[in-house]
Structure formats: structure tokens, C-alpha cells
Amino acid sequence: MFSRSEERSLNKKGKQTPMKAAQTILHVGLDVHKDSIAVALAAQDGSLRRYGEIPGHIEAVDKLLKKLDRADQQIRLCYEAGPFGFVLCRHLRRKGYVCEVVAPSLIPKRAGDRVKTDARDAEQLARLFRAGELTAVRVPDEADEALRDLIRGRLSAVFEQHRARHRLKGFLLRLGLRYPGKTSWTPAHMNYLSKLKMSHPAQQIVLEEYIQAVQSATERLDRLTTQVQAQLPGWKWEPVVRALMCLRGVSVINGMTLVAEIGDIDRFESPRQLMSFLGLTPSEHTSGDKRHQGAITKAGNGACRRALVEAAHHYRIPPRISPTLRQRQHGQPEQVRQIAWKAQQRLYSRQRTLSLRRKKSVVVVTAVARELCGFVWAICRALKHPHPKAPTRTSEGSARVYVLKPDLKFKSGAGRSRLASSAAAPPARARKGPTSLAS
């Protein structure tokens, strides 16, 4: 080793330069709450210690980082996704720090651990973050998050409308009043409700309040639906939404819901990964020679799953291009329209086959929605043109990728009877193993 004087002389002569010290990494786990943030530090040498609690605001985090920041140390932070959103993550990334938002449902937990405190949670985050065993969620930009909030606000308005209608119907059913018509919540039904007269004034007040609640919820839903549709022009994901609208059952609302919740489709290397993200894969309990598959996991995005299930109901009808669907497909690439047409043929045959096996209607619709998810993935990837020099990773799984055959011709409304008879035949057995998406 050289002394400082010898080192300076060697530097001046140019014979030897001092070695630059390697930069260490400090992993910081944050257990974020409304009024406090528990902090734990995991150093690269294997040490783990509790730092303590700091106030639950951004200024306190900045003050903490000033104390921990050193020239020979890189700070990486993580915290669980929750009601506090991505404000803290965006703030830290703008300052140049590495910050990840962790999926809480994918954090490894010990079966025998029965003690849960804020300090222990912070320690667990720091330790697992250092070991690389945490799964980070995608942090959307502020514009996409704002539009996603608008779509989720509309979805909450749908739920509120359902609850208001159920309260009114339950109230009338308890009094023995039944609507003689076939379809509820039509102008005729609302006219029937306005003419009802209760035997007691108190019940009449309840009826009027329930009717006003239904009308208020309906007006609120209409306003939010109009605002969601008005946000589509000019959105950076508008081409993807327009392409997804080529699918039967995927209108503006469902298309914007899928794109806003999923985000960039390139992060899913296969349709199976997207199905798993949306919770459409079946649950499984396998032990030894016994294998049991149950209902879908539902451990994913509920808004996208709901949109796909709603769209899956439209594939009970034989394949055809309606005037509304033809208008939505106008101006879209030929490859996208080919995928949408193949989806109609495939999903209608799938629905018919499962129905002939006496499967429950909910099981049939869920199975169709799962395969529809694969066509959504195919359309989104068809719009992407990767750089020819960029290395591509092939999926190691056995997910089914739907192939566009070159001899498959796009058909419009002509020849529907011949098409319906051919689609009614049982589908051919799917080829096993992954295939490539041909143009």
C-alpha cells in the first residue's frame, strides 16, 4: 500500500493511478402508513438493522436520504403498493434514486410467523429486496393513472346503480309488488314505478327516495360514461384501443378499460402470463399422483376480468360482421381484422362445444373470456414492431399463441348461412406447444 505522499507523487509522474473504490448498495425497506413510515436498512455485507420511524410525509423521506447518502453508496428503496399510490415512488425517481413499488400479494411469508409489526414488515421488505425475491408492479405515468382513475370511478358508479336498483326491487318485493312487464328499468318500468301508491305515507316516502336514488345513480353513470369516451381522442394509447374495438363485444369502454389497466402489453411474453395477471387461470392443487383443478384464481385485475367476461357473452352468436362492427373495423390494419375474425370463429366454436358438454353457463363464459384474453394479447402485439437488431426472448412456457394462416380470408356479412354451418362443427384439436404469430 502507498502512503498519501507516495500516491500523489506517482499520480504526478503518471506511472500509477489510485483505484476507485467500488460503490456499495444499501437496500431500504419502507413500511408506509398515513402518519408514520417504518424504515429498515439492509447492507450489502449481509447486515440488517432497524432505523426507526419517521413522519409519514415526503419531506421526512428527503431528510432521511440526506443522512444516508454517501459518495461510495447507492441507495435503493422499496415499499408496498397500497392506498398511498405512486407519489412517493415518482418523487424519489425524479431525484435519481432507485425505488420500486412491491406487490403485497407476492411477498414471501413464513408459515409459522405470527408476529406482525411495522418494524418487522420494514425488515422483511429490506431483506427480501436485497435477495431479489420481491415482485415490482408497473408504475404508470400521471396521464395514464388519471384516465385509469376516471374509468374506475365510472365502474364504482355502475356498482352504485346496481345497489340502488336492488334496494328498490327488494323493497317492492317485500310488499308483494311485482312488475308485470318483461324488461326492467325501461321507460315503461319507470312509468309503472311512478304510479305506485303505498297504503301508508311512510312507505310512500321510502319509495320516492329509492326512485330518486336510482335516477341519481343513472345520471351520474351517464355523465362519467360521456367523460370517459371524450378522453379517448388524443390519448397515446388510442391506436391500441381502436384496434381492440375490432373484437366483438369490445366497445370504447371495455377497450379503454383493458388498455388503462394492463398498460404496455410488451411486458407479457406470452398470453398465459396475461391470463395469469388477470386472474383467469384455473386454481390447482397437485400432490403426488393426484391433480385437482378448481375455479379461476381471481388473483388479478378485476376490472379487466369483468370487461372480458362481458365481451365473452357476445360470442354466443354465430360469426358475422355487423354494421356497427364493420364501422369500428374501418381503417384498421388487415392483420388486426384477421385476428378479430379468427376470434369470432374460434370462440363461437368453443362456446358451442362446451355448451354441448353440459357445462354451466358461467364456466362456459369464463373459458371463452380466457381465450379472448389471448386474442387481446395477439392484437396488441400485432401493433408492435420490434427493432430488428434488438434481441428477442422466446417464452419457455407452453402457452397457446394463435396463428394467422396465410390462406385465411377475411369475410364480411356475405355468405353468413354457409359460415354459420361451418362454425357449428366441432373445433379441431389445438396443436400443442408454442407457435409464432405469422403476419
Short mmCIF file of C-alpha atoms in Angstrom, two decimals:
data_model
loop_
_atom_site.label_atom_id
_atom_site.label_comp_id
_atom_site.label_asym_id
_atom_site.label_seq_id
_atom_site.Cartn_x
_atom_site.Cartn_y
_atom_site.Cartn_z
CA MET A 1 0.00 0.00 0.00
CA PHE A 2 1.19 3.55 -0.75
CA SER A 3 1.04 6.45 1.62
CA ARG A 4 -0.73 9.65 0.57
CA SER A 5 2.56 11.39 -0.30
CA GLU A 6 3.77 8.44 -2.39
CA GLU A 7 0.41 8.20 -4.11
CA ARG A 8 0.47 11.87 -5.08
CA SER A 9 3.99 11.54 -6.49
CA LEU A 10 3.03 8.51 -8.55
CA ASN A 11 -0.01 10.32 -9.91
CA LYS A 12 2.13 13.26 -10.97
CA LYS A 13 4.59 11.01 -12.77
CA GLY A 14 1.77 9.12 -14.49
CA LYS A 15 3.17 5.74 -13.54
CA GLN A 16 0.22 4.64 -11.34
CA THR A 17 -3.29 5.93 -10.56
CA PRO A 18 -5.25 5.15 -7.41
CA MET A 19 -8.03 2.53 -7.74
CA LYS A 20 -11.53 3.90 -7.50
CA ALA A 21 -13.48 2.50 -4.56
CA ALA A 22 -16.33 0.16 -5.50
CA GLN A 23 -19.80 1.53 -4.83
CA THR A 24 -21.83 -0.47 -2.32
CA ILE A 25 -25.60 -0.86 -2.36
CA LEU A 26 -27.88 -0.08 0.58
CA HIS A 27 -31.40 -1.52 0.39
CA VAL A 28 -34.01 0.44 2.31
CA GLY A 29 -37.39 -1.04 3.21
CA LEU A 30 -40.23 1.41 3.91
CA ASP A 31 -43.43 0.35 5.62
CA VAL A 32 -45.55 3.35 4.67
CA HIS A 33 -48.56 4.45 6.74
CA LYS A 34 -50.64 7.59 6.94
CA ASP A 35 -48.81 9.17 9.89
CA SER A 36 -45.55 7.22 10.07
CA ILE A 37 -43.04 5.28 7.97
CA ALA A 38 -41.03 2.43 9.47
CA VAL A 39 -37.52 2.18 8.00
CA ALA A 40 -35.13 -0.78 7.87
CA LEU A 41 -31.67 -0.93 6.26
CA ALA A 42 -30.10 -3.98 4.60
CA ALA A 43 -26.44 -3.50 3.72
CA GLN A 44 -24.59 -5.41 1.03
CA ASP A 45 -22.37 -7.16 3.61
CA GLY A 46 -25.41 -9.03 4.99
CA SER A 47 -26.20 -6.81 7.98
CA LEU A 48 -29.79 -5.83 8.71
CA ARG A 49 -30.88 -3.18 11.20
CA ARG A 50 -33.88 -1.11 12.11
CA TYR A 51 -33.54 2.60 11.56
CA GLY A 52 -36.78 3.58 13.34
CA GLU A 53 -39.87 5.53 12.39
CA ILE A 54 -40.12 8.84 10.59
CA PRO A 55 -43.15 11.06 9.92
CA GLY A 56 -45.32 9.95 7.04
CA HIS A 57 -44.66 12.72 4.54
CA ILE A 58 -42.24 13.20 1.66
CA GLU A 59 -40.14 15.86 3.40
CA ALA A 60 -39.23 13.35 6.11
CA VAL A 61 -38.09 10.86 3.47
CA ASP A 62 -35.90 13.51 1.84
CA LYS A 63 -34.34 14.26 5.22
CA LEU A 64 -33.68 10.55 5.75
CA LEU A 65 -31.95 10.22 2.37
CA LYS A 66 -29.68 13.18 3.13
CA LYS A 67 -28.44 11.33 6.21
CA LEU A 68 -27.92 8.04 4.35
CA ASP A 69 -26.48 9.45 1.14
CA ARG A 70 -22.76 8.87 0.63
CA ALA A 71 -20.49 9.04 -2.38
CA ASP A 72 -19.48 5.36 -2.17
CA GLN A 73 -23.02 4.07 -1.60
CA GLN A 74 -26.05 3.60 -3.84
CA ILE A 75 -29.46 3.71 -2.15
CA ARG A 76 -32.35 1.56 -3.38
CA LEU A 77 -35.77 1.85 -1.77
CA CYS A 78 -38.99 -0.15 -1.88
CA TYR A 79 -42.43 -0.07 -0.30
CA GLU A 80 -45.67 -1.99 -0.70
CA ALA A 81 -48.38 -0.92 -3.12
CA GLY A 82 -51.38 0.40 -1.26
CA PRO A 83 -53.69 3.36 -0.77
CA PHE A 84 -50.75 5.80 -0.94
CA GLY A 85 -50.27 5.29 -4.66
CA PHE A 86 -47.13 6.12 -6.59
CA VAL A 87 -46.49 9.68 -5.43
CA LEU A 88 -43.53 8.75 -3.25
CA CYS A 89 -42.05 6.50 -5.94
CA ARG A 90 -42.24 9.18 -8.63
CA HIS A 91 -40.73 11.75 -6.26
CA LEU A 92 -37.76 9.52 -5.46
CA ARG A 93 -37.18 8.56 -9.09
CA ARG A 94 -37.13 12.21 -10.10
CA LYS A 95 -34.34 12.72 -7.57
CA GLY A 96 -32.33 9.90 -9.17
CA TYR A 97 -32.93 7.15 -6.62
CA VAL A 98 -33.91 3.58 -7.44
CA CYS A 99 -37.39 2.98 -5.99
CA GLU A 100 -39.73 0.06 -6.54
CA VAL A 101 -43.36 -0.47 -5.56
CA VAL A 102 -43.82 -4.07 -4.44
CA ALA A 103 -46.88 -6.27 -4.98
CA PRO A 104 -48.09 -7.19 -1.45
CA SER A 105 -49.76 -10.45 -2.53
CA LEU A 106 -46.46 -11.80 -3.93
CA ILE A 107 -44.29 -11.15 -0.86
CA PRO A 108 -42.95 -14.48 0.51
CA LYS A 109 -44.22 -15.14 4.03
CA ARG A 110 -43.24 -17.76 6.58
CA ALA A 111 -46.00 -20.13 7.62
CA GLY A 112 -45.03 -20.06 11.30
CA ASP A 113 -44.60 -16.29 11.60
CA ARG A 114 -47.41 -14.97 13.80
CA VAL A 115 -45.91 -11.63 14.84
CA LYS A 116 -46.59 -8.64 12.62
CA THR A 117 -45.36 -5.15 13.39
CA ASP A 118 -44.35 -2.17 11.28
CA ALA A 119 -40.69 -2.62 12.14
CA ARG A 120 -40.73 -6.32 11.24
CA ASP A 121 -42.51 -5.55 7.95
CA ALA A 122 -39.85 -3.00 7.06
CA GLU A 123 -37.11 -5.50 7.89
CA GLN A 124 -38.76 -8.12 5.72
CA LEU A 125 -39.01 -5.71 2.80
CA ALA A 126 -35.36 -4.69 3.07
CA ARG A 127 -34.11 -8.27 3.40
CA LEU A 128 -36.19 -9.67 0.53
CA PHE A 129 -35.39 -6.65 -1.64
CA ARG A 130 -31.70 -7.32 -1.16
CA ALA A 131 -32.22 -11.00 -2.02
CA GLY A 132 -34.19 -10.14 -5.18
CA GLU A 133 -37.32 -12.03 -4.10
CA LEU A 134 -39.81 -9.17 -4.44
CA THR A 135 -42.05 -8.54 -7.45
CA ALA A 136 -42.38 -4.92 -8.52
CA VAL A 137 -45.57 -3.53 -10.01
CA ARG A 138 -45.71 -1.27 -13.04
CA VAL A 139 -45.75 2.42 -12.18
CA PRO A 140 -47.91 4.23 -14.76
CA ASP A 141 -47.28 7.80 -15.77
CA GLU A 142 -49.53 10.50 -14.38
CA ALA A 143 -51.67 10.84 -17.52
CA ASP A 144 -52.43 7.11 -17.70
CA GLU A 145 -53.14 6.99 -13.97
CA ALA A 146 -55.56 9.91 -14.25
CA LEU A 147 -57.50 8.20 -17.03
CA ARG A 148 -57.48 4.94 -15.10
CA ASP A 149 -58.95 6.73 -12.09
CA LEU A 150 -61.73 8.07 -14.31
CA ILE A 151 -62.51 4.59 -15.60
CA ARG A 152 -62.52 3.16 -12.08
CA GLY A 153 -64.79 6.00 -10.96
CA ARG A 154 -67.24 5.02 -13.68
CA LEU A 155 -67.06 1.39 -12.56
CA SER A 156 -67.89 2.40 -8.99
CA ALA A 157 -70.88 4.32 -10.38
CA VAL A 158 -72.04 1.10 -12.06
CA PHE A 159 -71.91 -0.69 -8.73
CA GLU A 160 -73.81 2.10 -7.01
CA GLN A 161 -76.52 1.95 -9.67
CA HIS A 162 -76.86 -1.81 -9.16
CA ARG A 163 -77.16 -1.38 -5.40
CA ALA A 164 -79.81 1.34 -5.73
CA ARG A 165 -81.85 -0.80 -8.10
CA HIS A 166 -81.60 -3.83 -5.86
CA ARG A 167 -82.76 -1.83 -2.83
CA LEU A 168 -85.82 -0.61 -4.72
CA LYS A 169 -86.71 -4.04 -6.06
CA GLY A 170 -86.19 -5.64 -2.66
CA PHE A 171 -88.46 -3.08 -1.03
CA LEU A 172 -91.26 -3.72 -3.54
CA LEU A 173 -90.84 -7.49 -3.35
CA ARG A 174 -91.21 -7.39 0.42
CA LEU A 175 -94.57 -5.66 -0.05
CA GLY A 176 -95.72 -8.17 -2.66
CA LEU A 177 -95.50 -5.78 -5.64
CA ARG A 178 -94.20 -7.29 -8.88
CA TYR A 179 -93.67 -5.58 -12.21
CA PRO A 180 -95.83 -7.33 -14.86
CA GLY A 181 -93.54 -6.39 -17.76
CA LYS A 182 -90.57 -8.33 -19.13
CA THR A 183 -87.71 -5.83 -19.01
CA SER A 184 -86.88 -3.68 -16.01
CA TRP A 185 -85.61 -0.09 -15.93
CA THR A 186 -87.15 0.83 -19.26
CA PRO A 187 -89.35 3.94 -19.64
CA ALA A 188 -92.39 1.69 -19.20
CA HIS A 189 -90.96 0.32 -15.96
CA MET A 190 -90.18 3.78 -14.61
CA ASN A 191 -93.71 4.88 -15.52
CA TYR A 192 -95.05 1.91 -13.56
CA LEU A 193 -92.98 2.88 -10.52
CA SER A 194 -94.21 6.49 -10.63
CA LYS A 195 -97.85 5.34 -10.48
CA LEU A 196 -97.42 3.14 -7.42
CA LYS A 197 -99.27 4.25 -4.28
CA MET A 198 -98.42 2.82 -0.90
CA SER A 199 -101.02 2.20 1.79
CA HIS A 200 -99.03 4.16 4.39
CA PRO A 201 -97.43 7.60 3.92
CA ALA A 202 -94.12 6.41 5.44
CA GLN A 203 -93.76 3.71 2.81
CA GLN A 204 -94.57 6.21 0.06
CA ILE A 205 -91.68 8.39 1.25
CA VAL A 206 -89.32 5.39 1.14
CA LEU A 207 -90.48 4.54 -2.39
CA GLU A 208 -89.89 8.06 -3.67
CA GLU A 209 -86.45 8.19 -2.08
CA TYR A 210 -85.46 4.87 -3.66
CA ILE A 211 -86.68 6.02 -7.07
CA GLN A 212 -84.70 9.26 -6.79
CA ALA A 213 -81.61 7.30 -5.75
CA VAL A 214 -81.90 5.14 -8.88
CA GLN A 215 -82.36 8.18 -11.11
CA SER A 216 -79.43 9.99 -9.50
CA ALA A 217 -77.14 6.97 -9.90
CA THR A 218 -78.17 6.59 -13.55
CA GLU A 219 -77.48 10.25 -14.32
CA ARG A 220 -74.09 10.06 -12.63
CA LEU A 221 -73.20 6.95 -14.64
CA ASP A 222 -74.21 8.66 -17.89
CA ARG A 223 -72.04 11.68 -17.09
CA LEU A 224 -68.99 9.57 -16.32
CA THR A 225 -69.50 7.41 -19.42
CA THR A 226 -69.59 10.52 -21.58
CA GLN A 227 -66.40 11.84 -20.00
CA VAL A 228 -64.57 8.53 -20.47
CA GLN A 229 -65.45 8.43 -24.17
CA ALA A 230 -64.37 12.06 -24.58
CA GLN A 231 -60.88 11.25 -23.22
CA LEU A 232 -60.06 8.72 -25.94
CA PRO A 233 -59.18 11.15 -28.81
CA GLY A 234 -55.60 12.28 -28.36
CA TRP A 235 -54.64 9.60 -25.83
CA LYS A 236 -51.31 7.97 -26.61
CA TRP A 237 -52.94 4.50 -26.42
CA GLU A 238 -55.78 5.43 -28.79
CA PRO A 239 -54.47 3.24 -31.68
CA VAL A 240 -54.40 0.21 -29.39
CA VAL A 241 -57.94 0.88 -28.17
CA ARG A 242 -59.19 1.30 -31.74
CA ALA A 243 -57.55 -2.00 -32.69
CA LEU A 244 -59.15 -3.83 -29.76
CA MET A 245 -62.54 -2.46 -30.78
CA CYS A 246 -62.32 -4.73 -33.85
CA LEU A 247 -63.18 -7.60 -31.49
CA ARG A 248 -66.83 -8.41 -30.97
CA GLY A 249 -68.04 -7.23 -27.58
CA VAL A 250 -65.18 -4.77 -27.05
CA SER A 251 -66.53 -1.25 -27.38
CA VAL A 252 -64.97 2.04 -26.29
CA ILE A 253 -65.47 1.50 -22.56
CA ASN A 254 -64.19 -2.09 -22.49
CA GLY A 255 -61.28 -1.26 -24.78
CA MET A 256 -60.17 1.69 -22.68
CA THR A 257 -60.55 -0.38 -19.51
CA LEU A 258 -58.29 -3.13 -20.85
CA VAL A 259 -55.60 -0.74 -22.06
CA ALA A 260 -55.65 1.51 -18.99
CA GLU A 261 -55.40 -1.39 -16.56
CA ILE A 262 -52.95 -3.58 -18.50
CA GLY A 263 -50.69 -0.84 -19.81
CA ASP A 264 -47.84 -1.84 -22.09
CA ILE A 265 -48.52 -5.35 -23.40
CA ASP A 266 -44.82 -5.92 -24.17
CA ARG A 267 -44.13 -6.85 -20.56
CA PHE A 268 -46.10 -10.09 -21.11
CA GLU A 269 -44.11 -12.51 -23.21
CA SER A 270 -47.00 -14.93 -23.75
CA PRO A 271 -50.81 -14.94 -23.49
CA ARG A 272 -50.56 -17.21 -20.47
CA GLN A 273 -48.77 -14.50 -18.49
CA LEU A 274 -51.53 -12.03 -19.34
CA MET A 275 -54.20 -14.54 -18.32
CA SER A 276 -52.44 -15.07 -15.02
CA PHE A 277 -52.19 -11.30 -14.48
CA LEU A 278 -55.95 -11.00 -14.95
CA GLY A 279 -56.73 -13.98 -12.69
CA LEU A 280 -58.28 -16.09 -15.46
CA THR A 281 -56.11 -19.18 -14.93
CA PRO A 282 -57.63 -22.14 -13.03
CA SER A 283 -56.51 -22.84 -9.49
CA GLU A 284 -54.66 -26.10 -8.97
CA HIS A 285 -53.87 -28.42 -6.07
CA THR A 286 -51.49 -31.16 -7.13
CA SER A 287 -49.77 -33.54 -4.76
CA GLY A 288 -48.12 -36.76 -5.86
CA ASP A 289 -50.23 -38.55 -8.46
CA LYS A 290 -53.36 -36.55 -7.64
CA ARG A 291 -54.14 -33.41 -9.58
CA HIS A 292 -57.15 -31.19 -8.98
CA GLN A 293 -58.01 -28.01 -10.88
CA GLY A 294 -60.65 -25.73 -9.47
CA ALA A 295 -62.18 -22.36 -10.27
CA ILE A 296 -60.18 -19.44 -11.63
CA THR A 297 -57.85 -17.77 -9.18
CA LYS A 298 -59.32 -14.24 -9.46
CA ALA A 299 -55.93 -13.10 -8.13
CA GLY A 300 -55.59 -10.36 -10.68
CA ASN A 301 -57.11 -7.21 -12.10
CA GLY A 302 -60.87 -7.38 -11.53
CA ALA A 303 -61.79 -4.54 -13.89
CA CYS A 304 -60.18 -6.24 -16.90
CA ARG A 305 -61.64 -9.60 -15.94
CA ARG A 306 -65.09 -8.06 -15.77
CA ALA A 307 -64.67 -6.42 -19.19
CA LEU A 308 -63.57 -9.69 -20.79
CA VAL A 309 -66.44 -11.65 -19.27
CA GLU A 310 -68.92 -9.06 -20.53
CA ALA A 311 -67.43 -9.32 -24.02
CA ALA A 312 -67.46 -13.14 -23.90
CA HIS A 313 -71.28 -13.17 -23.81
CA HIS A 314 -71.34 -11.81 -27.39
CA TYR A 315 -69.74 -14.95 -28.80
CA ARG A 316 -72.91 -16.99 -28.37
CA ILE A 317 -73.99 -15.54 -31.73
CA PRO A 318 -72.64 -17.15 -34.94
CA PRO A 319 -69.72 -15.30 -36.56
CA ARG A 320 -70.74 -12.30 -38.60
CA ILE A 321 -69.67 -8.71 -39.24
CA SER A 322 -72.50 -6.44 -38.16
CA PRO A 323 -72.76 -2.86 -39.47
CA THR A 324 -71.61 -1.50 -36.10
CA LEU A 325 -68.61 -3.82 -36.01
CA ARG A 326 -67.76 -3.04 -39.64
CA GLN A 327 -67.74 0.65 -38.79
CA ARG A 328 -65.36 0.04 -35.86
CA GLN A 329 -63.03 -2.00 -38.06
CA HIS A 330 -62.89 0.62 -40.80
CA GLY A 331 -59.33 1.85 -41.34
CA GLN A 332 -57.70 -0.79 -39.12
CA PRO A 333 -54.77 -2.95 -40.36
CA GLU A 334 -55.63 -6.12 -42.22
CA GLN A 335 -53.73 -8.25 -39.70
CA VAL A 336 -55.81 -6.88 -36.81
CA ARG A 337 -59.06 -7.60 -38.66
CA GLN A 338 -57.85 -11.11 -39.44
CA ILE A 339 -57.21 -11.76 -35.74
CA ALA A 340 -60.65 -10.40 -34.82
CA TRP A 341 -62.32 -12.61 -37.43
CA LYS A 342 -60.42 -15.68 -36.25
CA ALA A 343 -61.52 -14.83 -32.69
CA GLN A 344 -65.17 -14.95 -33.74
CA GLN A 345 -64.77 -18.35 -35.36
CA ARG A 346 -62.69 -19.86 -32.58
CA LEU A 347 -64.68 -18.53 -29.62
CA TYR A 348 -68.08 -19.34 -31.11
CA SER A 349 -66.97 -22.93 -31.72
CA ARG A 350 -65.51 -23.09 -28.22
CA GLN A 351 -68.72 -21.81 -26.67
CA ARG A 352 -70.82 -24.27 -28.63
CA THR A 353 -68.58 -27.23 -27.78
CA LEU A 354 -68.60 -26.51 -24.06
CA SER A 355 -72.37 -25.98 -24.06
CA LEU A 356 -72.93 -29.36 -25.72
CA ARG A 357 -70.89 -30.92 -22.91
CA ARG A 358 -73.49 -29.66 -20.43
CA LYS A 359 -71.10 -27.24 -18.79
CA LYS A 360 -72.52 -24.49 -16.61
CA SER A 361 -73.09 -21.20 -18.36
CA VAL A 362 -70.71 -19.35 -16.03
CA VAL A 363 -67.99 -21.91 -16.75
CA VAL A 364 -68.51 -21.55 -20.50
CA VAL A 365 -68.38 -17.76 -20.38
CA THR A 366 -65.25 -17.79 -18.23
CA ALA A 367 -63.50 -20.21 -20.59
CA VAL A 368 -64.39 -18.02 -23.57
CA ALA A 369 -63.15 -14.93 -21.71
CA ARG A 370 -59.84 -16.65 -21.02
CA GLU A 371 -59.28 -17.42 -24.70
CA LEU A 372 -60.45 -13.93 -25.64
CA CYS A 373 -57.60 -12.66 -23.48
CA GLY A 374 -55.21 -14.45 -25.82
CA PHE A 375 -56.65 -12.64 -28.84
CA VAL A 376 -56.32 -9.32 -27.00
CA TRP A 377 -52.64 -10.10 -26.49
CA ALA A 378 -52.23 -11.01 -30.16
CA ILE A 379 -53.81 -7.78 -31.39
CA CYS A 380 -51.73 -5.61 -29.08
CA ARG A 381 -48.54 -7.38 -30.13
CA ALA A 382 -49.51 -7.10 -33.80
CA LEU A 383 -49.31 -3.33 -33.48
CA LYS A 384 -45.79 -3.52 -32.07
CA HIS A 385 -42.84 -3.61 -34.45
CA PRO A 386 -39.67 -4.55 -32.53
CA HIS A 387 -36.34 -3.24 -33.69
CA PRO A 388 -34.64 -5.82 -35.93
CA LYS A 389 -31.36 -5.54 -34.01
CA ALA A 390 -32.98 -5.90 -30.60
CA PRO A 391 -32.61 -9.39 -29.10
CA THR A 392 -35.90 -11.23 -28.65
CA ARG A 393 -36.62 -13.63 -25.83
CA THR A 394 -38.73 -16.67 -26.53
CA SER A 395 -41.15 -17.89 -23.93
CA GLU A 396 -40.23 -21.14 -22.24
CA GLY A 397 -43.84 -21.95 -21.36
CA SER A 398 -46.36 -23.90 -23.40
CA ALA A 399 -48.82 -21.07 -23.88
CA ARG A 400 -51.03 -21.18 -26.93
CA VAL A 401 -50.32 -18.41 -29.44
CA TYR A 402 -52.96 -18.11 -32.11
CA VAL A 403 -51.53 -18.31 -35.62
CA LEU A 404 -52.81 -16.33 -38.58
CA LYS A 405 -52.81 -18.69 -41.52
CA PRO A 406 -51.90 -17.10 -44.86
CA ASP A 407 -54.78 -18.80 -46.67
CA LEU A 408 -57.39 -17.47 -44.19
CA LYS A 409 -59.53 -14.86 -45.94
CA PHE A 410 -61.39 -12.09 -44.19
CA LYS A 411 -65.14 -12.39 -44.75
CA SER A 412 -67.84 -9.81 -44.28
CA GLY A 413 -71.57 -10.32 -43.94
CA ALA A 414 -71.83 -12.20 -47.25
CA GLY A 415 -72.34 -15.94 -47.05
CA ARG A 416 -73.42 -15.96 -43.40
CA SER A 417 -75.51 -19.11 -43.66
CA ARG A 418 -72.61 -21.13 -45.09
CA LEU A 419 -70.30 -19.64 -42.45
CA ALA A 420 -72.64 -20.43 -39.58
CA SER A 421 -72.97 -24.07 -40.70
CA SER A 422 -69.20 -24.46 -40.90
CA ALA A 423 -68.67 -22.79 -37.49
CA ALA A 424 -71.19 -25.14 -35.88
CA ALA A 425 -68.88 -28.11 -36.45
CA PRO A 426 -66.72 -29.18 -33.50
CA PRO A 427 -63.34 -27.41 -33.48
CA ALA A 428 -60.20 -29.31 -34.35
CA ARG A 429 -57.84 -30.32 -31.59
CA ALA A 430 -55.47 -27.48 -30.74
CA ARG A 431 -51.86 -28.09 -31.61
CA LYS A 432 -49.66 -28.45 -28.57
CA GLY A 433 -46.65 -26.29 -27.99
CA PRO A 434 -45.95 -22.62 -28.68
CA THR A 435 -46.14 -21.29 -32.19
CA SER A 436 -45.20 -17.98 -33.72
CA LEU A 437 -47.55 -15.24 -34.81
CA ALA A 438 -47.40 -15.12 -38.61
CA SER A 439 -48.21 -11.94 -40.41
#
